Tab-separated table of C-alpha atoms in Angstrom:
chain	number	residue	atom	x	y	z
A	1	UNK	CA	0.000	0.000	0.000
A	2	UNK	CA	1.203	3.416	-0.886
A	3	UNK	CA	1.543	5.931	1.435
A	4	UNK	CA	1.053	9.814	0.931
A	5	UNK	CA	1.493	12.943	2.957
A	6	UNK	CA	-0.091	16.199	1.711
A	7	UNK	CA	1.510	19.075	2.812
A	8	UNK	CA	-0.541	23.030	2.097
A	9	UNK	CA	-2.306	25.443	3.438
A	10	UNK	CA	-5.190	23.241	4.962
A	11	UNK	CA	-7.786	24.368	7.625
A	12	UNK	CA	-7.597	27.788	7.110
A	13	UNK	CA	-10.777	29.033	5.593
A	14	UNK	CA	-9.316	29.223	2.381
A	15	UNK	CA	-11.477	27.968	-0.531
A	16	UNK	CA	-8.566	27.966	-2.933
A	17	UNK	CA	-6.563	25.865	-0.901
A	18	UNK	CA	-9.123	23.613	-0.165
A	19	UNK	CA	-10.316	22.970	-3.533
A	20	UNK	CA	-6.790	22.010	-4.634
A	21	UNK	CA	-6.980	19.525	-1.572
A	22	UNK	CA	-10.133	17.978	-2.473
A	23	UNK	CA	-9.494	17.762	-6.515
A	24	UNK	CA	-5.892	16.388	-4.941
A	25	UNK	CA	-7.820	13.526	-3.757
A	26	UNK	CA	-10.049	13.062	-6.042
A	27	UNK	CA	-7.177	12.795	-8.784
A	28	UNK	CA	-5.082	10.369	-6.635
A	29	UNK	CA	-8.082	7.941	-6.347
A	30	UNK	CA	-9.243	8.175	-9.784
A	31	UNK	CA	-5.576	7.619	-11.318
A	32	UNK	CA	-3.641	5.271	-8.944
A	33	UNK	CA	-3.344	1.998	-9.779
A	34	UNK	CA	-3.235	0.532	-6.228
A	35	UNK	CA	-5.146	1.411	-2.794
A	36	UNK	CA	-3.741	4.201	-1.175
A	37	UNK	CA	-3.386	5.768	2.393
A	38	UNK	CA	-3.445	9.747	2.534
A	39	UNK	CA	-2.346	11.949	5.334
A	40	UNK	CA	-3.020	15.465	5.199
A	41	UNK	CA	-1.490	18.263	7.223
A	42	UNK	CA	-4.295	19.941	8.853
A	43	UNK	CA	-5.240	23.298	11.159
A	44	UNK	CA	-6.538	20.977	13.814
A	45	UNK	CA	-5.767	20.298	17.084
A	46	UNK	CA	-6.064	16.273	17.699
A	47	UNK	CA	-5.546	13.740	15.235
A	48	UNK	CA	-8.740	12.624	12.982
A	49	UNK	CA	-9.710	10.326	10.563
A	50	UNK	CA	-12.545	11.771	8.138
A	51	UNK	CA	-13.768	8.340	5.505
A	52	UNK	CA	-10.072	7.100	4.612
A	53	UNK	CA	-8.495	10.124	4.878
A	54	UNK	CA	-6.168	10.884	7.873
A	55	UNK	CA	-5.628	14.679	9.140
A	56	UNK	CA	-3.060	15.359	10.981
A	57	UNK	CA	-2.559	18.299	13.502
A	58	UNK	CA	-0.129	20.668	11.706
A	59	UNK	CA	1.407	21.780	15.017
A	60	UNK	CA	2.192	18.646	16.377
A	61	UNK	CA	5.854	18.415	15.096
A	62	UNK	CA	5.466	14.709	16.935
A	63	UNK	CA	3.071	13.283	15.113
A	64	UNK	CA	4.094	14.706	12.000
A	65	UNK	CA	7.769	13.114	12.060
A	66	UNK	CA	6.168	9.852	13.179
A	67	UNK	CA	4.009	9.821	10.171
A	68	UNK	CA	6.759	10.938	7.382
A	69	UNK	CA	8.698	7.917	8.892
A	70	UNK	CA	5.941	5.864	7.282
A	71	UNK	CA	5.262	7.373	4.342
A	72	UNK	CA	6.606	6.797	0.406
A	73	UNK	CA	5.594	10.316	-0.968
A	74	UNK	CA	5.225	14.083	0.497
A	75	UNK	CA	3.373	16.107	-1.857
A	76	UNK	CA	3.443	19.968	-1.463
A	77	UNK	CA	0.047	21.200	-3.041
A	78	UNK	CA	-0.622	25.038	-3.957
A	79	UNK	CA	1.594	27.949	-3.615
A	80	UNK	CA	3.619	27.448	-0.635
A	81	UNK	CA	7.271	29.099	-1.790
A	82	UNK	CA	6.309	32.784	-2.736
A	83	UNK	CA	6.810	35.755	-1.673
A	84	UNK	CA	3.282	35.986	-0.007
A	85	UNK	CA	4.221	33.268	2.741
A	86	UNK	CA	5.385	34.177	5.573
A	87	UNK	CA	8.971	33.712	6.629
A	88	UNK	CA	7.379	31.581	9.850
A	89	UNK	CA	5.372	29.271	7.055
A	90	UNK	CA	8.493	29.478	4.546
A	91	UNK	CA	11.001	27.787	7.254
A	92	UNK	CA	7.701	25.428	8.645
A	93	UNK	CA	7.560	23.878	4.936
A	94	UNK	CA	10.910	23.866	4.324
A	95	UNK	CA	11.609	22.335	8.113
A	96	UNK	CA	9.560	19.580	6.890
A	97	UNK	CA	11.345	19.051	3.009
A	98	UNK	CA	14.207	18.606	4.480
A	99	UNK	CA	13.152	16.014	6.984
A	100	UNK	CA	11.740	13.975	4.469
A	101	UNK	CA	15.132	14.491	2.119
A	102	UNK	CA	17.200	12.881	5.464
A	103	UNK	CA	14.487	9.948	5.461
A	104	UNK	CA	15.337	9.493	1.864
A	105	UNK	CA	11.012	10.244	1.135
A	106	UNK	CA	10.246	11.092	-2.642
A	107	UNK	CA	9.223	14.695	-2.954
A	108	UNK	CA	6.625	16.520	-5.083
A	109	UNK	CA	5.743	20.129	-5.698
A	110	UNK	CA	2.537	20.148	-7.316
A	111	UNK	CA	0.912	23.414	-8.775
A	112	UNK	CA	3.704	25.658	-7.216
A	113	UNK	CA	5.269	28.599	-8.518
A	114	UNK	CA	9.005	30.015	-7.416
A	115	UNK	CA	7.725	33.708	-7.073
A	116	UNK	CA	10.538	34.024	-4.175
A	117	UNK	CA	12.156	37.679	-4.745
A	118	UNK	CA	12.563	38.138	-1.010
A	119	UNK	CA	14.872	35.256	-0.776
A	120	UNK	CA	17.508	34.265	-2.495
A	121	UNK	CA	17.762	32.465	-5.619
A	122	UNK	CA	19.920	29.398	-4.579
A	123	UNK	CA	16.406	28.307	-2.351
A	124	UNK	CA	14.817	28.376	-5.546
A	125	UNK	CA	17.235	26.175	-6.927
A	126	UNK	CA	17.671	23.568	-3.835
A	127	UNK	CA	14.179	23.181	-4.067
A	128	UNK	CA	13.853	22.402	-7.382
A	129	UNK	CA	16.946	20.152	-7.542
A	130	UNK	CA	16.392	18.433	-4.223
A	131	UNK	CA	12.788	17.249	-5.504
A	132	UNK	CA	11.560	14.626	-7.714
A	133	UNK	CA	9.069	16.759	-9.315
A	134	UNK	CA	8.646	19.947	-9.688
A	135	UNK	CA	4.973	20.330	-11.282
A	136	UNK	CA	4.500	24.517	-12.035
A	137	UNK	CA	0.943	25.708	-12.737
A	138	UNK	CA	2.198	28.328	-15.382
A	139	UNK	CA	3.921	27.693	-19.183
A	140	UNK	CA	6.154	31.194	-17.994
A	141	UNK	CA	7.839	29.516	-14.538
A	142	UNK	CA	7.983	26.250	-15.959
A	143	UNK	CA	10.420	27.566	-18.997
A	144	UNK	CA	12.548	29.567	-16.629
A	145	UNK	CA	12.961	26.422	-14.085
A	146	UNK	CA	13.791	24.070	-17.379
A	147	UNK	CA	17.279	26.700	-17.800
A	148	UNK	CA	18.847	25.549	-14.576
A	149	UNK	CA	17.371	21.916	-14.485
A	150	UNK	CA	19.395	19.036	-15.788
A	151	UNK	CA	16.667	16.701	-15.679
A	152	UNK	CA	14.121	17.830	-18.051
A	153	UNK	CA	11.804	15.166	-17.328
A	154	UNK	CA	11.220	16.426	-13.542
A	155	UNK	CA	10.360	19.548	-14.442
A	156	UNK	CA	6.316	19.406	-15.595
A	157	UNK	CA	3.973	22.080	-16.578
A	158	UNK	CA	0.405	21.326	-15.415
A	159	UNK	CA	-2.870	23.605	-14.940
A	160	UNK	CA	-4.057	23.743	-12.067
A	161	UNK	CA	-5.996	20.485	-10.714
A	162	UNK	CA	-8.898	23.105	-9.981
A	163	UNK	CA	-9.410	23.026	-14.038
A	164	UNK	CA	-10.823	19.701	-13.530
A	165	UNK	CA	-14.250	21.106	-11.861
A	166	UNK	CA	-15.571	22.197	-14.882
A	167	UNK	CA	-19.008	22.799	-15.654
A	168	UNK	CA	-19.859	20.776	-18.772
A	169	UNK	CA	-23.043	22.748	-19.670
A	170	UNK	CA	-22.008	26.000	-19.202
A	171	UNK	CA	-18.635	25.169	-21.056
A	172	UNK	CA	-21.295	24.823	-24.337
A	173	UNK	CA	-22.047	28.564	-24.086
A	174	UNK	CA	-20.580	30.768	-26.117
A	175	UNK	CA	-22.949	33.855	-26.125
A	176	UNK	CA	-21.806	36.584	-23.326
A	177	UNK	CA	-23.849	39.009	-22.288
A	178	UNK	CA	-22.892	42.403	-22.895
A	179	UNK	CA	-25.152	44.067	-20.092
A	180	UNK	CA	-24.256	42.785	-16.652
A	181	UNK	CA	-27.085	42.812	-14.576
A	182	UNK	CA	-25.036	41.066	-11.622
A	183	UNK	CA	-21.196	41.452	-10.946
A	184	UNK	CA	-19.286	39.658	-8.725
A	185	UNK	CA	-16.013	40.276	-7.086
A	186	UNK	CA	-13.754	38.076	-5.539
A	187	UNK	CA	-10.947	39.716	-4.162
A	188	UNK	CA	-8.027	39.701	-1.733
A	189	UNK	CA	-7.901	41.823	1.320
A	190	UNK	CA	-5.438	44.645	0.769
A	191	UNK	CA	-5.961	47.405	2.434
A	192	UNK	CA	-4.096	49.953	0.618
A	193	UNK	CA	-6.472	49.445	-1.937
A	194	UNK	CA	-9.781	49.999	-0.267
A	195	UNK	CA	-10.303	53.440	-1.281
A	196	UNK	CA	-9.754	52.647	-4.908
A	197	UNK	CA	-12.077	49.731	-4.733
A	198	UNK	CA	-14.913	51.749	-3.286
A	199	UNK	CA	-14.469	54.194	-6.021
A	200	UNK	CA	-14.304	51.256	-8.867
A	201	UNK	CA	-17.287	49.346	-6.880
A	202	UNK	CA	-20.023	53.133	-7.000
A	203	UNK	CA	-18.527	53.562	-10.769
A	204	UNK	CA	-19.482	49.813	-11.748
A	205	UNK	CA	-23.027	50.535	-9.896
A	206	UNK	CA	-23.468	53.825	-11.444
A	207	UNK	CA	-22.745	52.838	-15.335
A	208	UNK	CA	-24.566	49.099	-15.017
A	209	UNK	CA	-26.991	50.262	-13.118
A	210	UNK	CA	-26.217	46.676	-11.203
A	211	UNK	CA	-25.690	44.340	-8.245
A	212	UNK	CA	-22.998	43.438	-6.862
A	213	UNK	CA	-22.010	40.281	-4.952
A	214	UNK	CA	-18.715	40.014	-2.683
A	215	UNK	CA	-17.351	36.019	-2.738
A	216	UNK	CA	-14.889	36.451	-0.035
A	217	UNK	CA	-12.693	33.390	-0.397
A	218	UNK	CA	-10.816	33.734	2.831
A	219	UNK	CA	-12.950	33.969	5.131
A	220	UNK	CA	-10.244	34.778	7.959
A	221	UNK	CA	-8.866	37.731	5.143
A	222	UNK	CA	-11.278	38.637	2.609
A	223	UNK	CA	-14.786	38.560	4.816
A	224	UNK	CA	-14.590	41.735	6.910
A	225	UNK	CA	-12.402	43.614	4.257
A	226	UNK	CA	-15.785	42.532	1.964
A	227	UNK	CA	-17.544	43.783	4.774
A	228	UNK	CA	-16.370	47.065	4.985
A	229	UNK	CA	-16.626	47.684	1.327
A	230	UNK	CA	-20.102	46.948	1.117
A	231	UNK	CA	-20.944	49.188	3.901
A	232	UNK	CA	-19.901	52.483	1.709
A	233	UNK	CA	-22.240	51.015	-1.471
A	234	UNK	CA	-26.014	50.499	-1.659
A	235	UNK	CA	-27.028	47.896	-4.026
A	236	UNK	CA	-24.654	44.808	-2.856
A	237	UNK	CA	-24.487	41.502	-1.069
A	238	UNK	CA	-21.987	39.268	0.412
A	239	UNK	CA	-22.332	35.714	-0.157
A	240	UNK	CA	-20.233	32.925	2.200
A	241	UNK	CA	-19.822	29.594	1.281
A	242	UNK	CA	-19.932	26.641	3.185
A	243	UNK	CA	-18.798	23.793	1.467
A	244	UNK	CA	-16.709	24.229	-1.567
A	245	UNK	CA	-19.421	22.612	-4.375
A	246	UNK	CA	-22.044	25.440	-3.420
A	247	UNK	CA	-19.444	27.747	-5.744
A	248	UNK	CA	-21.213	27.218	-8.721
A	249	UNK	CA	-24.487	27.587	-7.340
A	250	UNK	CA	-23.333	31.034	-5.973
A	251	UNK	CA	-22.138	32.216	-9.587
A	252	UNK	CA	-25.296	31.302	-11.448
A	253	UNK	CA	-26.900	34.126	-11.696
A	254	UNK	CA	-23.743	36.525	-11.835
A	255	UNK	CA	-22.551	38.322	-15.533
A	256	UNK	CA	-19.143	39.548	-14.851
A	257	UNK	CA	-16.696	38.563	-12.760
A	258	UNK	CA	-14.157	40.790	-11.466
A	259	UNK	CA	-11.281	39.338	-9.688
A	260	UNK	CA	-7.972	39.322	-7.355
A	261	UNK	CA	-8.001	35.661	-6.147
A	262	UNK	CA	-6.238	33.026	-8.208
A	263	UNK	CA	-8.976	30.643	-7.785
A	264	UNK	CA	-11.713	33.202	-8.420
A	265	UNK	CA	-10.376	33.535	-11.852
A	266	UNK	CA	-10.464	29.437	-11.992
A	267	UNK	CA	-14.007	29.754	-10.915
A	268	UNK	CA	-14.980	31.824	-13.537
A	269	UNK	CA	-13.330	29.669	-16.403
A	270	UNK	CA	-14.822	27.009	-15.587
A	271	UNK	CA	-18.524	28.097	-15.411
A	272	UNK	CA	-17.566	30.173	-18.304
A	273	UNK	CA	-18.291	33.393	-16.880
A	274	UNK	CA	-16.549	36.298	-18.611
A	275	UNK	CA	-13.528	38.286	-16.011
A	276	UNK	CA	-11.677	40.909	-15.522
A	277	UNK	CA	-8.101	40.409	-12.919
A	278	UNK	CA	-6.483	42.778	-11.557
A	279	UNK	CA	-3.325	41.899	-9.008
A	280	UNK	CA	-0.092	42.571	-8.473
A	281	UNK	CA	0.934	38.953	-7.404
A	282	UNK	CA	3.388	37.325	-10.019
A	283	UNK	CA	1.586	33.855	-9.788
A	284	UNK	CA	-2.103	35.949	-11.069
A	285	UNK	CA	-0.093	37.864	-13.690
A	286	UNK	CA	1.680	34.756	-15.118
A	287	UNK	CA	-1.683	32.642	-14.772
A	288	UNK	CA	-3.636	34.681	-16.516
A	289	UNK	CA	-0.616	35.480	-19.298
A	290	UNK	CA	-0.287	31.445	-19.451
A	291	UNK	CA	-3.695	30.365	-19.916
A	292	UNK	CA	-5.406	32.546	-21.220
A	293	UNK	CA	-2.949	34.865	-23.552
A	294	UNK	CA	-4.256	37.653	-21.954
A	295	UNK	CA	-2.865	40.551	-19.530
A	296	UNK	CA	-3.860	41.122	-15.907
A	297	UNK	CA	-4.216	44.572	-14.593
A	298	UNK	CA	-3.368	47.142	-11.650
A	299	UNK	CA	-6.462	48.526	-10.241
A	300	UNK	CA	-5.351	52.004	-10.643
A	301	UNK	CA	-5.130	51.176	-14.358
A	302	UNK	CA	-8.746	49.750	-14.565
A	303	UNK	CA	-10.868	52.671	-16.335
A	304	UNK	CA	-15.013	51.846	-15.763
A	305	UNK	CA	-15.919	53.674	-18.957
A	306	UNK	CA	-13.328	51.343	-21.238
A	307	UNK	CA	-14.429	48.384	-18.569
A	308	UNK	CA	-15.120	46.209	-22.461
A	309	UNK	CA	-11.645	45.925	-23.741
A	310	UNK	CA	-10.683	44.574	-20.028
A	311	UNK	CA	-12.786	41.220	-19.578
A	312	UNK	CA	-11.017	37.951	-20.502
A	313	UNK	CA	-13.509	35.949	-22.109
A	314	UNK	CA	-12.735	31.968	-21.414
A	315	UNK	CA	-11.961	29.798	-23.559
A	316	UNK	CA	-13.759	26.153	-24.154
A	317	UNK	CA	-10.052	24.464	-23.194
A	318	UNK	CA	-11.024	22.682	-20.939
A	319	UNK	CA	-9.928	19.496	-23.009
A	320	UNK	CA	-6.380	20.472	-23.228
A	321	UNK	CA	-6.541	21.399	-19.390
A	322	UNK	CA	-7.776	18.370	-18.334
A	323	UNK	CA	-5.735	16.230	-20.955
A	324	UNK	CA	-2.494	17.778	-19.500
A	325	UNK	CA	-3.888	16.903	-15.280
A	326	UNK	CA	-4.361	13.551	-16.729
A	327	UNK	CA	-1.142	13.275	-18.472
A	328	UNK	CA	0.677	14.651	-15.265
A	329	UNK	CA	-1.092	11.980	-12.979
A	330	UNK	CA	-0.638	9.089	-15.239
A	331	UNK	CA	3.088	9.973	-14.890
A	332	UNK	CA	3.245	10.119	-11.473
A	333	UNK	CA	1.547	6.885	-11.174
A	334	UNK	CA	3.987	5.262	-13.386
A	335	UNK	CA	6.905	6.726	-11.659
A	336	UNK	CA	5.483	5.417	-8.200
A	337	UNK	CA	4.787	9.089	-6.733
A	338	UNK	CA	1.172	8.098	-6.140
């Protein structure tokens, strides 16, 4: 039996992060070969067992060097080594690599980016030469990482495993509105921008002549930054969710899009809802460059009367997407990873 450790950002609030944990699963299951046993690094304070799935308390630095002496594989899921991490989270994750290098565990870094300008760029490079594979969620970091990798096979480029909770219906559609009756935004708390998105969010009312519904992803970040936003407008709602397939349910009846998150933008593609991103986060800019050959914008730079020649209309890839998950997966299976 093969055993796995998932190391992310788990129990957090964060949708993003636990999407990629459930499609992680889901993709394991559906592609391995064998029965598996999965531990998952977890915000929680005792040990659990959820199904056949086994969480284990992140803090307990015990427990956790008692399970990677079991295990075959760690597998790092998500964006853990960029500059947005912490240094406390950057040496926890890194504490725990190179434990499992001195137990001679296979490593994976799946749908990570090196966005690491506040650190040095020999980490970069013991990371990616100290793994087994290095799986990067953009076409952009993956040809950079190829220059100072000797083997080429290690280094992957894969979408991210969110791409595989598409919406076949709404993938069929192909005629966008051009009025947008109901906007949504899903955006990242920064507070150096709330003045600027209070102006953007009256200016979107006032030319619509619409509604508009805060996602807050993050609950622990986004909710009360959503909050405070919504206060200053009068034709809005926040919506929360609660478990992570009520998503599309609570983008059904919304036009636009206009997003910050990384996994908002997912969201959108793959219910085929038009967007417009706006970040200053590398992994955004390179995602949205990547996949969809399009340019993500600074919210200063965002005009409301050319708001048109913005929006990033998604394509129906969802076949090479999903071809390239599938092709990534099948390899790791091969290799014995999973």
């Amino acid at each position: 039996m093969k055993k796995i450790l998932v190391v992310g950002y788990f129990g957090f609030e964060n949708f993003g992060d636990e999407w990629l944990l459930v499609n992680l699963i889901k993709l394991i299951k559906k592609f391995s070969t064998t029965k598996k046993k999965i531990y998952v690094l977890y915000n929680i304070k005792k040990y659990r067992k959820i199904e056949d799935i086994y969480y284990i308390p992140r803090w307990n630095f015990f427990c956790i060097f008692n399970v990677l002496t079991k295990i075959d594989t760690v597998i790092y899921c998500g964006g853990l080594f960029q500059d947005h991490t912490s240094i406390f989270s950057f040496l926890y994750y890194l504490f725990i690599f190179l434990f499992a290098k001195l137990l001679f565990k296979k490593i994976v870094l799946l749908n990570t980016e090196f966005s690491l300008k506040k650190f040095p760029f020999f980490i970069t490079k013991f990371l990616c030469l100290n793994s087994d594979m290095v799986i990067l969620r953009n076409k952009l970091e993956t040809d950079r990482a190829l220059k100072y990798y000797k083997n080429k096979n290690k280094i992957l480029f894969c979408p991210d495993i969110c791409y595989i909770d598409f919406n076949e219906e709404s993938m069929q559609v192909n005629d966008f509105k051009k009025d947008f009756k109901k906007i949504a935004l899903i955006i990242k708390s920064e507070k150096k921008e709330m003045f600027l998105l209070v102006n953007f969010c009256i200016k979107l009312i006032e030319k619509y002549k619409c509604k508009l519904v805060f996602i807050p992803l993050h609950l622990r970040e986004d909710y009360r930054f959503c909050l405070e936003i919504a206060k200053q407008l009068k034709n809005c709602e926040i919506r929360v969710w609660d478990k992570l397939e009520n998503y599309k349910f609570m983008l059904k009846d919304i036009d636009l899009v206009v997003a910050s998150r990384l996994h908002g933008i997912i969201m959108s593609s793959n219910l085929n809802i038009p967007f417009i991103c706006f970040s200053e986060q590398t992994k955004i800019r390179n995602l949205v460059v990547s996949n969809y050959e399009a340019q993500c914008f600074l919210l200063n730079e965002l005009e409301t009367q050319k708001l048109e020649e913005y929006i990033i209309y998604p394509k129906s890839n969802k076949n090479f997407f999903y071809k390239n998950i599938e092709m990534t997966f099948n390899n790791l299976t091969k290799l014995g990873y999973i």
